[in-house]
Coordinates of C-alpha atoms and ligand atoms in Angstrom, one line a residue:
M1 CA -6.7 15.3 -16.6
P2 CA -5.1 12.0 -15.5
T3 CA -6.7 10.0 -12.9
T4 CA -5.2 8.2 -9.9
L5 CA -7.0 5.4 -8.0
I6 CA -5.8 4.9 -4.4
T7 CA -6.8 1.9 -2.4
G8 CA -6.8 2.6 1.3
A9 CA -7.4 6.2 0.9
S10 CA -9.6 6.7 4.0
S11 CA -6.6 7.1 6.4
G12 CA -2.8 7.0 6.9
I13 CA -0.5 6.8 4.1
G14 CA -3.3 6.3 1.4
L15 CA -4.9 9.6 2.6
E16 CA -1.8 11.4 2.1
F17 CA -1.4 10.1 -1.4
A18 CA -4.8 11.3 -2.2
R19 CA -3.8 14.7 -1.0
L20 CA -0.5 14.8 -3.1
F21 CA -2.1 13.5 -6.3
A22 CA -4.8 16.0 -6.1
A23 CA -2.7 18.9 -5.2
D24 CA -0.8 18.1 -8.5
G25 CA -4.1 18.7 -10.4
E26 CA -5.0 15.0 -10.8
N27 CA -8.4 13.5 -10.5
V28 CA -8.7 10.9 -7.8
V29 CA -10.7 7.8 -7.2
L30 CA -10.7 6.9 -3.5
V31 CA -11.3 3.3 -2.3
A32 CA -11.7 1.8 1.1
R33 CA -14.4 0.4 3.4
S34 CA -15.2 3.6 5.3
E35 CA -17.7 5.4 3.1
D36 CA -18.2 8.5 5.3
K37 CA -14.3 9.1 5.4
L38 CA -14.0 8.7 1.8
E39 CA -16.9 11.1 1.0
Q40 CA -15.5 13.7 3.4
L41 CA -12.0 13.6 1.8
S42 CA -13.4 13.6 -1.7
R43 CA -15.5 16.9 -0.8
Q44 CA -12.4 18.5 0.8
L45 CA -10.2 17.6 -2.3
R46 CA -12.7 18.8 -4.9
F47 CA -13.0 22.0 -3.0
T48 CA -9.2 22.6 -2.4
H49 CA -8.0 21.7 -5.6
A50 CA -10.8 22.0 -8.1
I51 CA -10.4 18.3 -9.3
E52 CA -12.8 15.4 -9.7
A53 CA -12.8 13.1 -6.6
T54 CA -14.7 10.0 -6.5
A55 CA -15.4 7.8 -3.5
I56 CA -16.0 4.2 -4.0
A57 CA -16.7 2.2 -0.8
T58 CA -15.8 -1.5 -1.0
D59 CA -14.3 -4.2 1.2
L60 CA -11.3 -5.5 -0.9
S61 CA -11.2 -8.8 1.2
R62 CA -14.2 -10.0 -0.7
P63 CA -13.5 -12.3 -3.7
T64 CA -15.7 -10.2 -6.0
A65 CA -14.6 -6.8 -4.9
V66 CA -12.1 -6.2 -7.6
D67 CA -14.4 -7.2 -10.4
E68 CA -17.3 -5.0 -8.9
L69 CA -14.9 -2.1 -8.5
C70 CA -13.8 -2.2 -12.1
S71 CA -17.3 -2.6 -13.3
E72 CA -18.1 0.5 -11.3
L73 CA -15.1 2.3 -12.9
S74 CA -16.4 1.4 -16.4
R75 CA -20.0 2.5 -15.5
R76 CA -18.7 5.8 -14.4
S77 CA -16.4 6.2 -17.4
L78 CA -13.4 6.4 -15.3
R79 CA -10.1 5.7 -16.9
V80 CA -7.2 5.0 -14.4
D81 CA -3.8 6.4 -15.3
T82 CA -2.0 5.6 -11.9
L83 CA -2.9 2.8 -9.6
V84 CA -1.8 3.1 -6.0
N85 CA -2.2 -0.3 -4.4
N86 CA -1.9 0.9 -0.7
A87 CA -4.7 -0.9 1.2
G88 CA -3.4 -3.4 3.6
F89 CA -3.2 -4.5 7.2
G90 CA -1.3 -6.8 9.5
A91 CA -1.7 -8.7 12.6
L92 CA 0.7 -9.6 15.4
G93 CA 0.7 -13.1 16.8
K94 CA 1.8 -16.6 16.2
F95 CA 0.3 -18.1 12.9
V96 CA -1.7 -20.9 14.8
D97 CA -3.1 -18.4 17.4
L98 CA -4.4 -15.7 15.0
E99 CA -7.9 -16.0 13.6
A100 CA -7.8 -17.9 10.3
E101 CA -10.4 -15.6 8.7
R102 CA -8.4 -12.5 9.5
Q103 CA -5.4 -14.1 7.9
R104 CA -7.3 -15.0 4.9
D105 CA -8.7 -11.4 4.7
M106 CA -5.1 -10.2 5.0
L107 CA -4.1 -12.3 2.0
M108 CA -7.1 -11.1 0.1
V109 CA -6.4 -7.3 0.6
N110 CA -2.5 -7.4 0.7
V111 CA -1.9 -9.9 -2.2
M112 CA -5.1 -10.7 -4.2
A113 CA -6.8 -7.3 -4.5
L114 CA -3.5 -5.6 -5.4
T115 CA -2.7 -8.3 -8.0
G116 CA -6.3 -8.3 -9.3
L117 CA -6.5 -4.5 -9.8
T118 CA -3.1 -4.5 -11.4
R119 CA -4.2 -7.2 -13.8
Q120 CA -7.4 -5.4 -14.8
L121 CA -6.0 -1.9 -15.1
L122 CA -2.6 -2.6 -16.6
P123 CA -3.8 -3.5 -20.2
G124 CA -5.4 0.0 -20.7
M125 CA -2.2 1.6 -19.5
I126 CA 0.0 -0.5 -21.8
E127 CA -2.4 0.3 -24.8
R128 CA -2.0 4.0 -24.0
G129 CA 1.7 3.7 -23.5
S130 CA 1.5 5.6 -20.2
G131 CA 0.7 5.4 -16.5
G132 CA 2.0 3.3 -13.7
I133 CA 1.5 1.2 -10.7
L134 CA 2.7 2.3 -7.3
N135 CA 2.6 -0.6 -4.8
V136 CA 2.9 -0.1 -1.1
G137 CA 5.0 -3.0 0.5
S138 CA 7.0 -2.7 3.6
T139 CA 10.5 -3.2 4.9
A140 CA 9.1 -6.3 6.3
A141 CA 9.5 -7.7 2.8
Y142 CA 13.2 -8.1 3.3
Q143 CA 13.2 -11.0 6.0
A144 CA 10.9 -13.6 7.5
G145 CA 8.6 -12.2 10.3
P146 CA 8.1 -14.7 13.0
N147 CA 5.0 -13.7 15.1
M148 CA 3.7 -11.9 12.1
S149 CA 4.6 -14.5 9.4
V150 CA 1.6 -13.9 7.1
Y151 CA 2.1 -10.2 7.0
Y152 CA 5.7 -10.4 6.3
A153 CA 5.1 -13.0 3.5
T154 CA 2.4 -10.8 1.8
K155 CA 4.8 -7.9 1.7
A156 CA 7.6 -10.2 0.4
Y157 CA 5.1 -11.1 -2.5
V158 CA 4.5 -7.3 -3.1
L159 CA 8.3 -6.6 -3.4
S160 CA 9.0 -9.5 -5.7
F161 CA 5.8 -9.0 -7.9
T162 CA 6.5 -5.3 -8.2
E163 CA 10.2 -5.8 -9.3
G164 CA 9.1 -8.6 -11.7
L165 CA 6.5 -6.5 -13.2
R166 CA 8.8 -3.5 -13.7
E167 CA 11.1 -5.6 -15.9
E168 CA 8.1 -6.9 -17.9
L169 CA 7.0 -3.4 -18.5
A170 CA 10.3 -2.1 -19.8
G171 CA 9.7 -0.2 -23.1
T172 CA 6.0 0.0 -22.6
G173 CA 5.8 3.6 -21.2
V174 CA 4.2 2.2 -18.0
S175 CA 6.1 2.1 -14.8
A176 CA 6.1 0.0 -11.5
T177 CA 7.4 1.4 -8.3
L178 CA 7.4 -0.1 -4.8
L179 CA 7.2 2.0 -1.7
A180 CA 8.7 0.1 1.3
P181 CA 7.9 1.9 4.5
G182 CA 9.0 1.0 8.0
P183 CA 7.2 2.0 11.1
T184 CA 4.8 4.9 10.3
E185 CA 2.3 6.8 12.4
T186 CA -1.1 5.5 11.2
G187 CA -3.8 3.3 12.3
F188 CA -1.6 0.3 11.4
G189 CA 0.3 0.2 14.6
E190 CA -2.8 -0.1 16.8
D191 CA -4.8 -2.4 14.5
S192 CA -1.9 -4.7 13.9
G193 CA -0.6 -4.8 17.6
M194 CA 2.8 -3.6 16.4
G195 CA 2.3 -0.1 18.1
K196 CA 3.0 -1.4 21.4
F197 CA 6.6 -1.9 20.8
D198 CA 9.2 0.7 21.7
F199 CA 11.2 0.2 18.5
F200 CA 8.1 0.8 16.4
Q201 CA 7.1 4.0 18.3
K202 CA 10.6 5.4 18.3
A203 CA 11.3 4.8 14.6
A204 CA 7.9 5.8 13.4
M205 CA 7.8 8.3 10.5
S206 CA 4.8 10.6 9.7
A207 CA 2.4 9.2 7.1
K208 CA 2.9 12.5 5.2
S209 CA 6.7 12.1 4.9
V210 CA 6.3 8.5 3.8
A211 CA 3.7 9.3 1.1
E212 CA 5.9 12.2 0.0
A213 CA 8.8 10.0 -0.5
G214 CA 6.6 7.4 -2.5
Y215 CA 5.1 10.2 -4.6
E216 CA 8.5 11.6 -5.6
G217 CA 9.9 8.2 -6.2
Y218 CA 6.9 7.3 -8.5
R219 CA 7.4 10.6 -10.4
K220 CA 11.0 9.9 -10.9
N221 CA 10.2 6.4 -12.1
E222 CA 12.3 4.8 -9.3
D223 CA 12.2 1.1 -8.8
V224 CA 12.1 0.9 -4.9
V225 CA 11.6 3.6 -2.6
I226 CA 12.5 3.1 1.2
P227 CA 11.8 6.3 3.1
G228 CA 13.9 7.3 6.0
W229 CA 17.6 6.6 6.6
R230 CA 16.9 4.2 9.5
N231 CA 14.8 2.0 7.2
R232 CA 17.4 2.2 4.5
L233 CA 20.3 1.2 6.9
M234 CA 18.2 -1.7 8.2
V235 CA 17.3 -3.1 4.8
T236 CA 21.0 -2.7 3.6
G237 CA 22.2 -4.4 6.8
V238 CA 19.7 -7.4 6.4
G239 CA 21.2 -7.9 3.1
F240 CA 24.5 -8.7 4.5
L241 CA 23.2 -11.1 7.1
P242 CA 22.2 -14.8 6.7
R243 CA 18.4 -15.2 6.8
V244 CA 18.5 -17.5 9.7
A245 CA 20.1 -14.6 11.7
T246 CA 17.6 -12.0 10.6
R247 CA 14.5 -14.2 11.3
K248 CA 15.8 -15.0 14.8
M249 CA 16.3 -11.2 15.4
V250 CA 12.7 -10.5 14.3
A251 CA 11.4 -13.4 16.4
K252 CA 13.2 -11.7 19.5
I253 CA 12.0 -8.2 18.9
Q254 CA 8.4 -9.3 18.0
S255 CA 7.9 -11.6 21.0
A256 CA 5.6 -11.0 23.9
Ligands
LIG1 N1 2.0 2.1 9.2 C1 3.0 1.3 9.1 O1 3.9 1.2 10.0 C2 3.4 0.6 7.7 C3 4.7 0.1 7.6 C4 4.9 -0.6 6.4 C5 3.9 -0.7 5.4 N2 2.7 -0.2 5.7 C6 1.6 -0.5 4.6 O2 1.0 0.8 4.3 C7 -0.2 0.6 3.7 C8 -1.2 1.6 4.3 O3 -1.4 1.4 5.8 P1 -1.4 2.5 6.8 O4 -0.1 2.5 7.5 O5 -1.7 3.9 6.2 O6 -2.5 2.1 7.7 P2 -4.0 2.5 7.9 O7 -4.1 4.0 8.5 O8 -4.6 1.5 8.8 O9 -4.6 2.5 6.6 C9 -5.0 1.2 5.9 C10 -6.0 1.6 4.9 O10 -6.3 0.3 4.2 C11 -7.8 0.3 4.2 N3 -8.2 -1.1 4.2 C12 -7.9 -2.1 5.2 N4 -8.6 -3.1 4.9 C13 -9.4 -3.0 3.9 C14 -10.3 -3.8 3.2 N5 -10.8 -5.0 3.6 N6 -10.9 -3.3 2.2 C15 -10.6 -1.9 1.7 N7 -9.7 -1.1 2.2 C16 -9.2 -1.8 3.3 C17 -8.2 1.0 5.3 O11 -9.5 1.6 5.0 P3 -10.9 1.2 5.8 O12 -10.7 0.8 7.2 O13 -11.9 2.3 5.5 O14 -11.3 0.0 4.9 C18 -7.2 2.2 5.3 O15 -7.5 3.1 4.4 C19 -0.5 -0.9 4.1 O16 -0.4 -1.6 3.0 C20 0.5 -1.3 5.2 O17 0.7 -2.7 5.1 C21 2.3 0.4 6.9

C-alpha cells in the first residue's frame, strides 16, 4: 500500500486530505502539533478504511523538526510515496507591528519545513520512479499582500518552488502539484485575523471541497489547482493588472 504523509493533518484542509487518501486505501502519516487530534483521527481512519494510520506530533517551526520527523519515519520503516505539504498559518497586521517570533515561525512552517521535507523525501521517490509532492499554497501567491506581507511572500515562494520543481522532475515519474486555495472555512480565518473580513466570509469554500479539488488535481498530475470559479477569476484578473494596482487593492481590502 502506498503511504501519504500529510502535514497539518489535525484540522481544516489537511484533515480532509487525510480522509481522502485513506478512503482511497492509502496508508497515512499524520503530522501536526495537536497530538490528541492526530491520534483520534488516526484511530477513526484505521477503523473506517482498514488502513495504517500513524500520528506523529511535532512543531514544524523548530529548526530540528524535519530531521527528527525523518528519523522517526526511518525508525518506523515508513516509506513516503506522496508528501502533502499543507501545514501553514498566516497573521494579519503590518510587518513592523506583528511579533517577530510569529513571523519567523511562519517562515519556518510555510517555507523551511515544506522545503526541508521535500528535500529529504524526494530522492527516495526519484529512485523508485514514482510518487509526488502536493504543496498547499494560496491565491495570495499571485500578488503582494500589504498588511500580511510575510504570509503572501511565503505563498509566492511555494508557488515558484513547486513550479520549478515540477520542471526539474519531468521524466522521473515523480509529480509536483500546487493547490492554491482562496478563503476556506477552517481555523485559518480566526487564527490569522482574516476571518473578520466580509469578503473572506462570503467567498469561503468548505475545507472538504478544497481538499477534493487538490486531491483530484494531484491524481491527474495537474501543475496548479485553483479551487472555485471565484478564485480562478481573481487569479486570472490579477494577471492582467500591473502589480502596483493589485497591491494597492489588497492594501485597501486588508486594512483596518
Ligand atoms: N483557510 C484558508 O482560507 C486558506 C487559504 C489559502 C491557503 N490556505 C493554506 O491551507 C493550509 C492549511 O490551512 P487550513 O486552512 O486548513 O488551516 P487550519 O485549519 O488552521 O490548519 C492548519 C494546520 O497546520 C498545522 N500547523 C500550524 N502550525 C504548525 C506547526 N508549527 N507545526 C506543525 N503543524 C502546524 C495545524 O496543526 P496544529 O495546530 O495541531 O499544529 C493545522 O493542522 C495552510 O498552508 C494555509 O496557508 C488556507
